[in-house]
Amino acid sequence: MVSALTLLGVSSLNAAAQATDTSHPSKEREGGVSVQMPQSPEMVPLDIGYIIEEVEHPRPASRLDVEPENAGVAGAKMGIDENNAGGRFTGHLYSLDTETASSPEEALAALEKFQASGHNYVIVDASAPTLLKLADWAKDKNVLLFNIRATDVSLRQADCRANVMHIVPDRYMLADALAQYLVAMDWKNWLLVHGSTPADLAYAEAVKRAAGRFGGNIVDVREYKDVSGGRRDDVGVIPPAIPGKQANADKTVVSSPKYDVIVVADENQVFGPLLPYRGGGAPQIVAGTTGLTATTWSRGHEKWGATQANNNFEKAFHRLMLPIDHQAYVATRTIGEAVTRNPDNDFATVSAFIHGPDLQLAPFKGIKQQFRPWDGQFRQPILIATDKVPVSVSPQRGFPHASHPEIEVDTLGIDEPESICKM
């Protein structure tokens, strides 16, 4: 027990010290203590650009497939908020500046504006030709582009660019993810129905490639030919197997080899959503761009923190998160994580970090993710999902590969030995 005499002695010494030191008068109350508060770092603005190319698309079969006006931008803003939660400790204040373009020339003007105002990191929601135009202009400039829309395989191959990071998977990755699941379920015989647009034909080719890689068997291929000006109610019948015969509401599928799955290639959702119910064929599983799909995000995803992400997004934007939102979110979080690890924000250092093996993101899919060094493609698991819930996650087990056997996601898409990308 401390005696009253001891306490009195301490108080006397304190009083004497205060009386002696008159140059620094104490602001403490009697009996108080002083606490040295850490100073907050000076906040340095870090502006991220966002270019949206407005592209005309055919009207989808369902109005539910029309994207909201803030598609993608909302996801980027969610990432900005998370960046700022950590940026207050490193002295970085993130913001998002958006430009809309109706042509490749307007998109380039927007990029020039961003570059002139010091935007080193720019998210691009645009077609492949426009993205290439931007990348070639930005060559040798301190600008890194993040592709969140274009799934063209060529952008990761002959047309790859070192200043473009691909968040969105290419068609090969998506088709491989779906094919692995179908084969794992022993649904190996596929009827492939595709539209006539270049995008639909490209996805159909990706499906054929995936079938050859993983053991799928395409028993028949048919093309759906849309009738310009036709009534929307006429859409939905599987084209007959007779060459040259066009699908319409009165025709049904003629005799053909048995199939387990109808795989649809209809990226604009013009006819695919009606095939499961008015297709005229055997009532089998429908997969591909409709029905059971391979996607970066599902509104019903709940594992690995996804429930909280979906809830936070819905609370902030009053709608559900779409794949394009998740892709934009990953882009902004990539920038935030790289700058956090390299707080001086030297562009060359941050860019090298994003390209390298030390970047580790965990955007609600169970594993740490990064970019492939040979083509700039973001390595990520792909959800296999219906319109309501995920049913699996690819890569599936049992599909080994030689180049990076410890990285299972490299079974999706173009592996390093196959790549012709020269960055």
Coordinates of C-alpha atoms in Angstrom, one line a residue:
M1 CA 0.0 0.0 0.0
V2 CA 1.3 3.5 -0.9
S3 CA 1.5 5.7 2.2
A4 CA 0.0 9.2 2.4
L5 CA 3.5 10.5 3.1
T6 CA 4.8 9.1 -0.2
L7 CA 1.9 10.6 -2.1
L8 CA 2.5 13.9 -0.4
G9 CA 6.2 13.7 -1.4
V10 CA 5.4 13.1 -5.1
S11 CA 2.9 16.0 -5.1
S12 CA 5.5 18.3 -3.6
L13 CA 8.2 17.3 -6.1
N14 CA 5.7 18.0 -9.0
A15 CA 4.8 21.4 -7.6
A16 CA 8.5 22.3 -7.2
A17 CA 9.2 21.3 -10.8
Q18 CA 6.4 23.4 -12.2
A19 CA 7.5 26.4 -10.1
T20 CA 11.0 26.0 -11.5
D21 CA 10.1 25.6 -15.2
T22 CA 8.3 28.9 -16.0
S23 CA 9.2 28.8 -19.7
H24 CA 6.7 26.0 -20.5
P25 CA 3.6 26.6 -18.4
S26 CA 1.5 23.5 -18.0
K27 CA -1.9 23.3 -19.5
E28 CA -2.9 20.3 -17.5
R29 CA -5.5 20.3 -14.9
E30 CA -4.4 19.3 -11.5
G31 CA -4.1 15.6 -11.4
G32 CA -4.4 15.2 -15.2
V33 CA -2.2 13.5 -17.8
S34 CA -1.0 14.6 -21.2
V35 CA -1.4 12.4 -24.3
Q36 CA 0.6 12.9 -27.5
M37 CA -1.9 12.3 -30.4
P38 CA -0.4 11.0 -33.7
Q39 CA -0.6 13.5 -36.5
S40 CA -2.7 12.4 -39.5
P41 CA -0.7 12.3 -42.8
E42 CA -1.2 15.0 -45.3
M43 CA -3.8 13.7 -47.8
V44 CA -2.6 13.5 -51.4
P45 CA -5.2 13.3 -54.1
L46 CA -5.2 10.1 -56.2
D47 CA -7.7 10.4 -59.1
I48 CA -8.8 7.4 -61.1
G49 CA -10.2 7.9 -64.5
Y50 CA -13.2 5.9 -65.9
I51 CA -14.1 5.9 -69.6
I52 CA -17.4 4.5 -70.8
E53 CA -18.0 3.9 -74.5
E54 CA -21.7 3.9 -75.4
V55 CA -22.3 1.1 -77.8
E56 CA -25.6 0.2 -79.5
H57 CA -26.8 -3.3 -78.7
P58 CA -29.9 -5.2 -79.9
R59 CA -32.8 -5.2 -77.6
P60 CA -32.6 -8.2 -75.3
A61 CA -35.4 -10.7 -74.9
S62 CA -36.0 -9.5 -71.3
R63 CA -35.9 -6.0 -70.0
L64 CA -34.2 -7.5 -66.9
D65 CA -31.0 -7.8 -69.1
V66 CA -30.9 -4.0 -69.8
E67 CA -28.0 -2.6 -67.7
P68 CA -28.7 0.3 -65.4
E69 CA -27.2 3.6 -66.1
N70 CA -24.5 3.3 -63.4
A71 CA -23.5 -0.2 -64.4
G72 CA -19.8 -0.6 -63.6
V73 CA -19.5 2.9 -62.1
A74 CA -21.3 1.8 -59.0
G75 CA -18.8 -1.0 -58.5
A76 CA -15.9 1.3 -59.0
K77 CA -17.3 3.7 -56.4
M78 CA -17.6 0.9 -53.9
G79 CA -13.9 0.2 -54.5
I80 CA -13.1 3.8 -54.1
D81 CA -14.8 3.9 -50.7
E82 CA -12.7 0.9 -49.6
N83 CA -9.5 2.5 -50.9
N84 CA -10.2 5.6 -48.9
A85 CA -10.8 3.6 -45.7
G86 CA -7.2 2.5 -45.9
G87 CA -5.9 5.6 -47.7
R88 CA -6.5 7.8 -44.6
F89 CA -3.6 6.0 -43.0
T90 CA -1.2 6.2 -46.0
G91 CA -2.2 9.8 -46.9
H92 CA -4.0 9.0 -50.2
L93 CA -7.5 10.4 -51.0
Y94 CA -9.0 8.5 -53.9
S95 CA -11.7 9.8 -56.3
L96 CA -13.3 8.7 -59.5
D97 CA -13.7 10.9 -62.6
T98 CA -16.0 9.6 -65.3
E99 CA -16.1 10.4 -69.0
T100 CA -18.6 9.0 -71.5
A101 CA -17.8 8.6 -75.2
S102 CA -19.9 7.7 -78.2
S103 CA -17.0 6.9 -80.5
P104 CA -13.4 5.7 -80.4
E105 CA -12.3 9.3 -81.1
E106 CA -14.3 10.7 -78.2
A107 CA -12.8 8.0 -76.0
L108 CA -9.3 9.0 -77.0
A109 CA -10.1 12.6 -76.3
A110 CA -11.2 11.6 -72.8
L111 CA -8.0 9.7 -72.2
E112 CA -5.9 12.6 -73.4
K113 CA -7.8 14.8 -70.9
F114 CA -7.2 12.3 -68.1
Q115 CA -3.5 12.0 -68.9
A116 CA -3.1 15.8 -69.0
S117 CA -4.7 16.1 -65.6
G118 CA -2.4 13.5 -64.0
H119 CA -4.7 10.4 -64.0
N120 CA -2.2 7.5 -64.2
Y121 CA -4.8 4.8 -63.8
V122 CA -7.9 4.6 -66.1
I123 CA -10.7 2.0 -66.1
V124 CA -12.0 1.4 -69.6
D125 CA -15.5 0.1 -70.3
A126 CA -15.2 -0.1 -74.1
S127 CA -15.0 -2.4 -77.2
A128 CA -11.8 -4.1 -78.2
P129 CA -11.0 -1.7 -81.1
T130 CA -11.5 1.3 -78.9
L131 CA -9.4 -0.2 -76.1
L132 CA -6.6 -0.9 -78.6
K133 CA -6.7 2.7 -79.8
L134 CA -6.4 4.0 -76.3
A135 CA -3.6 1.6 -75.4
D136 CA -1.5 2.5 -78.5
W137 CA -1.9 6.2 -77.8
A138 CA -0.8 5.7 -74.1
K139 CA 2.3 3.7 -75.0
D140 CA 5.4 5.1 -73.3
K141 CA 3.1 7.4 -71.1
N142 CA 2.5 7.0 -67.4
V143 CA -0.9 5.5 -67.9
L144 CA -2.2 2.1 -67.0
L145 CA -5.5 0.9 -68.4
F146 CA -7.9 -1.6 -66.8
N147 CA -10.2 -3.5 -69.2
I148 CA -13.5 -4.4 -67.6
R149 CA -15.7 -5.1 -70.6
A150 CA -13.9 -6.6 -73.7
T151 CA -13.8 -10.4 -73.6
D152 CA -12.0 -10.7 -77.0
V153 CA -9.2 -13.3 -76.8
S154 CA -7.1 -11.3 -79.3
L155 CA -6.6 -8.7 -76.7
R156 CA -4.6 -11.2 -74.6
Q157 CA -2.8 -12.7 -77.6
A158 CA -1.7 -11.0 -80.9
D159 CA -3.1 -7.6 -79.8
C160 CA -1.9 -7.7 -76.2
R161 CA -0.5 -4.6 -74.7
A162 CA 1.7 -4.2 -71.6
N163 CA -0.2 -1.1 -70.5
V164 CA -3.6 -3.0 -70.3
M165 CA -4.6 -5.1 -67.4
H166 CA -7.6 -7.3 -68.1
I167 CA -10.0 -7.7 -65.2
V168 CA -12.8 -9.2 -67.3
P169 CA -12.1 -12.9 -68.3
D170 CA -11.9 -13.6 -72.0
R171 CA -14.2 -15.9 -73.8
Y172 CA -11.8 -18.8 -73.5
M173 CA -11.7 -18.5 -69.7
L174 CA -15.5 -18.4 -69.5
A175 CA -16.1 -21.3 -71.9
D176 CA -13.4 -23.4 -70.1
A177 CA -15.0 -22.8 -66.7
L178 CA -18.4 -23.9 -68.0
A179 CA -17.0 -26.9 -69.9
Q180 CA -15.1 -28.2 -66.9
Y181 CA -18.3 -28.2 -64.8
L182 CA -20.4 -29.9 -67.5
V183 CA -17.8 -32.6 -68.0
A184 CA -17.3 -33.0 -64.2
M185 CA -21.1 -33.6 -64.0
D186 CA -20.8 -36.2 -66.9
W187 CA -23.0 -34.0 -69.2
K188 CA -20.6 -34.5 -72.1
N189 CA -22.9 -34.4 -75.2
W190 CA -23.8 -30.8 -76.2
L191 CA -26.0 -29.3 -78.8
L192 CA -24.5 -25.9 -79.7
V193 CA -26.9 -23.1 -80.7
H194 CA -25.4 -19.8 -81.7
G195 CA -26.4 -16.4 -83.0
S196 CA -25.0 -14.8 -86.1
T197 CA -23.2 -11.8 -84.6
P198 CA -19.4 -11.8 -84.5
A199 CA -19.5 -12.0 -80.7
D200 CA -21.8 -15.0 -80.8
L201 CA -19.6 -16.7 -83.3
A202 CA -16.5 -16.0 -81.2
Y203 CA -18.2 -17.5 -78.1
A204 CA -19.2 -20.6 -80.1
E205 CA -15.6 -21.1 -81.2
A206 CA -14.6 -20.8 -77.5
V207 CA -17.1 -23.5 -76.6
K208 CA -15.7 -25.8 -79.4
R209 CA -12.2 -25.3 -78.1
A210 CA -13.2 -26.0 -74.5
A211 CA -15.0 -29.2 -75.6
G212 CA -11.8 -30.4 -77.2
R213 CA -9.7 -29.6 -74.2
F214 CA -11.8 -31.1 -71.5
G215 CA -13.7 -34.0 -73.1
G216 CA -17.0 -32.4 -74.3
N217 CA -18.7 -33.8 -77.4
I218 CA -20.6 -31.4 -79.6
V219 CA -23.2 -33.6 -81.3
D220 CA -24.7 -30.8 -83.5
V221 CA -24.2 -27.1 -84.2
R222 CA -27.1 -24.8 -85.2
E223 CA -27.4 -21.2 -86.0
Y224 CA -30.3 -19.0 -84.9
K225 CA -31.1 -16.3 -87.4
D226 CA -32.9 -13.3 -86.1
V227 CA -35.6 -11.9 -88.3
S228 CA -35.2 -8.1 -88.5
G229 CA -38.4 -6.4 -87.5
G230 CA -39.9 -9.7 -86.3
R231 CA -42.2 -9.8 -83.3
R232 CA -40.5 -10.5 -80.0
D233 CA -43.0 -13.3 -79.4
D234 CA -41.5 -15.2 -82.4
V235 CA -38.1 -15.6 -80.6
G236 CA -37.1 -18.8 -78.9
V237 CA -37.3 -21.9 -81.1
I238 CA -34.1 -24.0 -81.5
P239 CA -33.2 -24.0 -85.2
P240 CA -34.0 -27.2 -87.0
A241 CA -31.2 -29.5 -88.0
I242 CA -32.0 -29.1 -91.7
P243 CA -29.4 -26.9 -93.4
G244 CA -30.8 -23.5 -94.5
K245 CA -34.1 -23.9 -92.7
Q246 CA -34.9 -20.9 -90.5
A247 CA -36.3 -21.1 -87.0
N248 CA -39.8 -19.7 -86.3
A249 CA -42.5 -20.3 -83.8
D250 CA -44.1 -23.1 -85.8
K251 CA -41.1 -25.4 -86.3
T252 CA -39.6 -27.9 -83.9
V253 CA -36.3 -29.8 -83.7
V254 CA -36.0 -32.6 -86.2
S255 CA -34.4 -35.9 -85.3
S256 CA -30.8 -35.4 -84.2
P257 CA -28.2 -37.1 -82.0
K258 CA -29.1 -37.2 -78.3
Y259 CA -27.6 -34.4 -76.2
D260 CA -27.3 -33.7 -72.5
V261 CA -27.0 -30.0 -72.7
I262 CA -28.0 -27.2 -75.0
V263 CA -25.1 -24.7 -75.0
V264 CA -26.2 -21.3 -76.2
A265 CA -24.0 -18.6 -77.7
D266 CA -26.1 -15.4 -77.5
E267 CA -24.1 -12.6 -75.9
N268 CA -26.8 -10.0 -76.4
Q269 CA -29.5 -12.2 -74.9
V270 CA -31.7 -11.9 -77.9
F271 CA -33.1 -15.5 -78.1
G272 CA -31.2 -17.5 -75.5
P273 CA -33.5 -16.8 -72.5
L274 CA -36.5 -18.4 -74.3
L275 CA -34.8 -21.6 -75.4
P276 CA -35.3 -23.5 -72.2
Y277 CA -39.1 -23.1 -72.4
R278 CA -40.0 -22.6 -76.1
G279 CA -37.1 -24.2 -77.8
G280 CA -39.0 -27.2 -79.2
G281 CA -36.3 -29.7 -78.3
A282 CA -35.8 -32.2 -75.5
P283 CA -36.2 -30.5 -72.1
Q284 CA -32.5 -30.7 -71.2
I285 CA -30.2 -28.3 -69.3
V286 CA -29.5 -25.0 -71.0
A287 CA -26.1 -23.4 -70.4
G288 CA -23.7 -21.0 -72.0
T289 CA -24.8 -17.3 -72.2
T290 CA -28.1 -18.2 -70.6
G291 CA -29.4 -20.7 -68.1
L292 CA -26.3 -22.1 -66.4
T293 CA -23.6 -19.5 -67.0
A294 CA -19.9 -18.9 -66.3
T295 CA -19.6 -15.4 -64.7
T296 CA -17.4 -13.3 -62.5
W297 CA -20.3 -12.5 -60.1
S298 CA -23.7 -13.7 -59.0
R299 CA -26.3 -11.8 -57.1
G300 CA -26.9 -14.9 -55.1
H301 CA -23.2 -15.4 -54.2
E302 CA -22.7 -15.7 -50.4
K303 CA -19.4 -17.3 -49.6
W304 CA -16.0 -15.7 -48.7
G305 CA -17.5 -12.4 -47.6
A306 CA -19.7 -12.0 -50.7
T307 CA -22.9 -11.6 -48.6
Q308 CA -21.5 -8.5 -47.0
A309 CA -20.3 -7.2 -50.3
N310 CA -23.7 -7.7 -51.9
N311 CA -25.4 -6.1 -48.9
N312 CA -23.1 -3.1 -48.8
F313 CA -23.6 -2.6 -52.6
E314 CA -27.4 -2.9 -52.4
K315 CA -27.5 -0.4 -49.4
A316 CA -25.4 2.1 -51.3
F317 CA -26.9 1.9 -54.8
H318 CA -30.4 0.4 -54.2
R319 CA -29.9 -2.5 -56.6
L320 CA -28.0 -5.8 -56.9
M321 CA -24.4 -6.1 -58.0
L322 CA -23.8 -7.2 -61.6
P323 CA -20.6 -8.8 -63.0
I324 CA -19.6 -5.5 -64.6
D325 CA -19.8 -3.8 -61.2
H326 CA -17.6 -6.5 -59.7
Q327 CA -15.1 -6.1 -62.5
A328 CA -14.9 -2.3 -61.9
Y329 CA -14.6 -2.9 -58.2
V330 CA -11.6 -5.2 -58.7
A331 CA -10.0 -2.6 -60.9
T332 CA -10.2 0.2 -58.3
R333 CA -9.1 -2.2 -55.5
T334 CA -6.1 -3.3 -57.5
I335 CA -5.0 0.3 -57.7
G336 CA -5.7 0.9 -54.0
E337 CA -3.8 -2.2 -53.0
A338 CA -0.8 -1.4 -55.2
V339 CA -0.5 2.2 -54.0
T340 CA -0.9 1.0 -50.3
R341 CA 2.0 -1.3 -50.8
N342 CA 4.0 1.4 -52.5
P343 CA 2.9 4.6 -50.8
D344 CA 5.2 6.9 -52.7
N345 CA 3.0 6.2 -55.7
D346 CA 5.8 6.2 -58.1
F347 CA 4.1 5.1 -61.3
A348 CA 6.8 2.8 -62.6
T349 CA 6.9 1.1 -59.2
V350 CA 3.2 0.7 -58.8
S351 CA 2.8 -0.6 -62.4
A352 CA 5.5 -3.2 -61.9
F353 CA 3.9 -4.2 -58.6
I354 CA 0.5 -4.7 -60.4
H355 CA 2.2 -6.8 -63.1
G356 CA 4.2 -8.8 -60.6
P357 CA 3.6 -11.7 -58.2
D358 CA 3.4 -9.7 -55.0
L359 CA 0.0 -8.3 -55.7
Q360 CA -2.6 -10.3 -53.7
L361 CA -6.3 -9.5 -53.9
A362 CA -9.1 -11.4 -52.3
P363 CA -12.4 -10.1 -54.0
F364 CA -14.8 -12.6 -52.4
K365 CA -13.9 -15.8 -54.2
G366 CA -11.9 -17.7 -51.6
I367 CA -8.3 -17.4 -52.9
K368 CA -5.7 -14.7 -53.4
Q369 CA -5.7 -13.4 -56.9
Q370 CA -3.3 -11.6 -59.2
F371 CA -2.5 -11.0 -62.9
R372 CA -0.9 -13.4 -65.3
P373 CA 2.6 -12.1 -66.2
W374 CA 2.5 -13.3 -69.8
D375 CA -0.7 -11.5 -70.9
G376 CA -2.0 -9.2 -68.2
Q377 CA -5.1 -11.3 -67.5
F378 CA -6.5 -11.3 -64.0
R379 CA -6.4 -14.8 -62.5
Q380 CA -9.7 -15.6 -60.8
P381 CA -12.1 -18.4 -60.1
I382 CA -15.2 -18.3 -62.2
L383 CA -18.7 -18.8 -60.7
I384 CA -21.0 -21.4 -62.4
A385 CA -24.4 -20.0 -61.6
T386 CA -28.1 -19.8 -62.5
D387 CA -29.9 -16.5 -62.5
K388 CA -30.5 -16.9 -58.8
V389 CA -27.6 -18.9 -57.2
P390 CA -24.1 -20.2 -57.8
V391 CA -24.0 -23.9 -58.1
S392 CA -20.2 -24.4 -58.4
V393 CA -16.9 -22.6 -58.8
S394 CA -14.4 -23.4 -61.6
P395 CA -11.7 -24.5 -62.0
Q396 CA -12.9 -28.0 -61.2
R397 CA -10.6 -30.6 -59.7
G398 CA -9.1 -33.2 -62.0
F399 CA -8.0 -31.0 -64.9
P400 CA -4.2 -30.8 -64.5
H401 CA -1.9 -28.7 -66.6
A402 CA 1.9 -28.6 -66.9
S403 CA 3.0 -25.0 -66.7
H404 CA 1.9 -23.9 -63.3
P405 CA 0.4 -27.0 -61.6
E406 CA 0.2 -25.2 -58.3
I407 CA -2.1 -22.5 -59.8
E408 CA -5.4 -24.3 -60.6
V409 CA -7.0 -21.2 -62.2
D410 CA -4.4 -21.4 -65.0
T411 CA -6.5 -24.3 -66.4
L412 CA -8.9 -21.6 -67.5
G413 CA -8.1 -19.8 -70.7
I414 CA -4.7 -19.6 -72.4
D415 CA -1.9 -21.0 -70.4
E416 CA 1.7 -19.6 -70.7
P417 CA 3.0 -22.3 -73.2
E418 CA 0.1 -21.6 -75.5
S419 CA 0.4 -17.8 -75.4
I420 CA 1.6 -15.8 -78.4
C421 CA 1.4 -12.5 -76.5
K422 CA 4.6 -10.5 -76.8
M423 CA 4.6 -7.5 -74.4

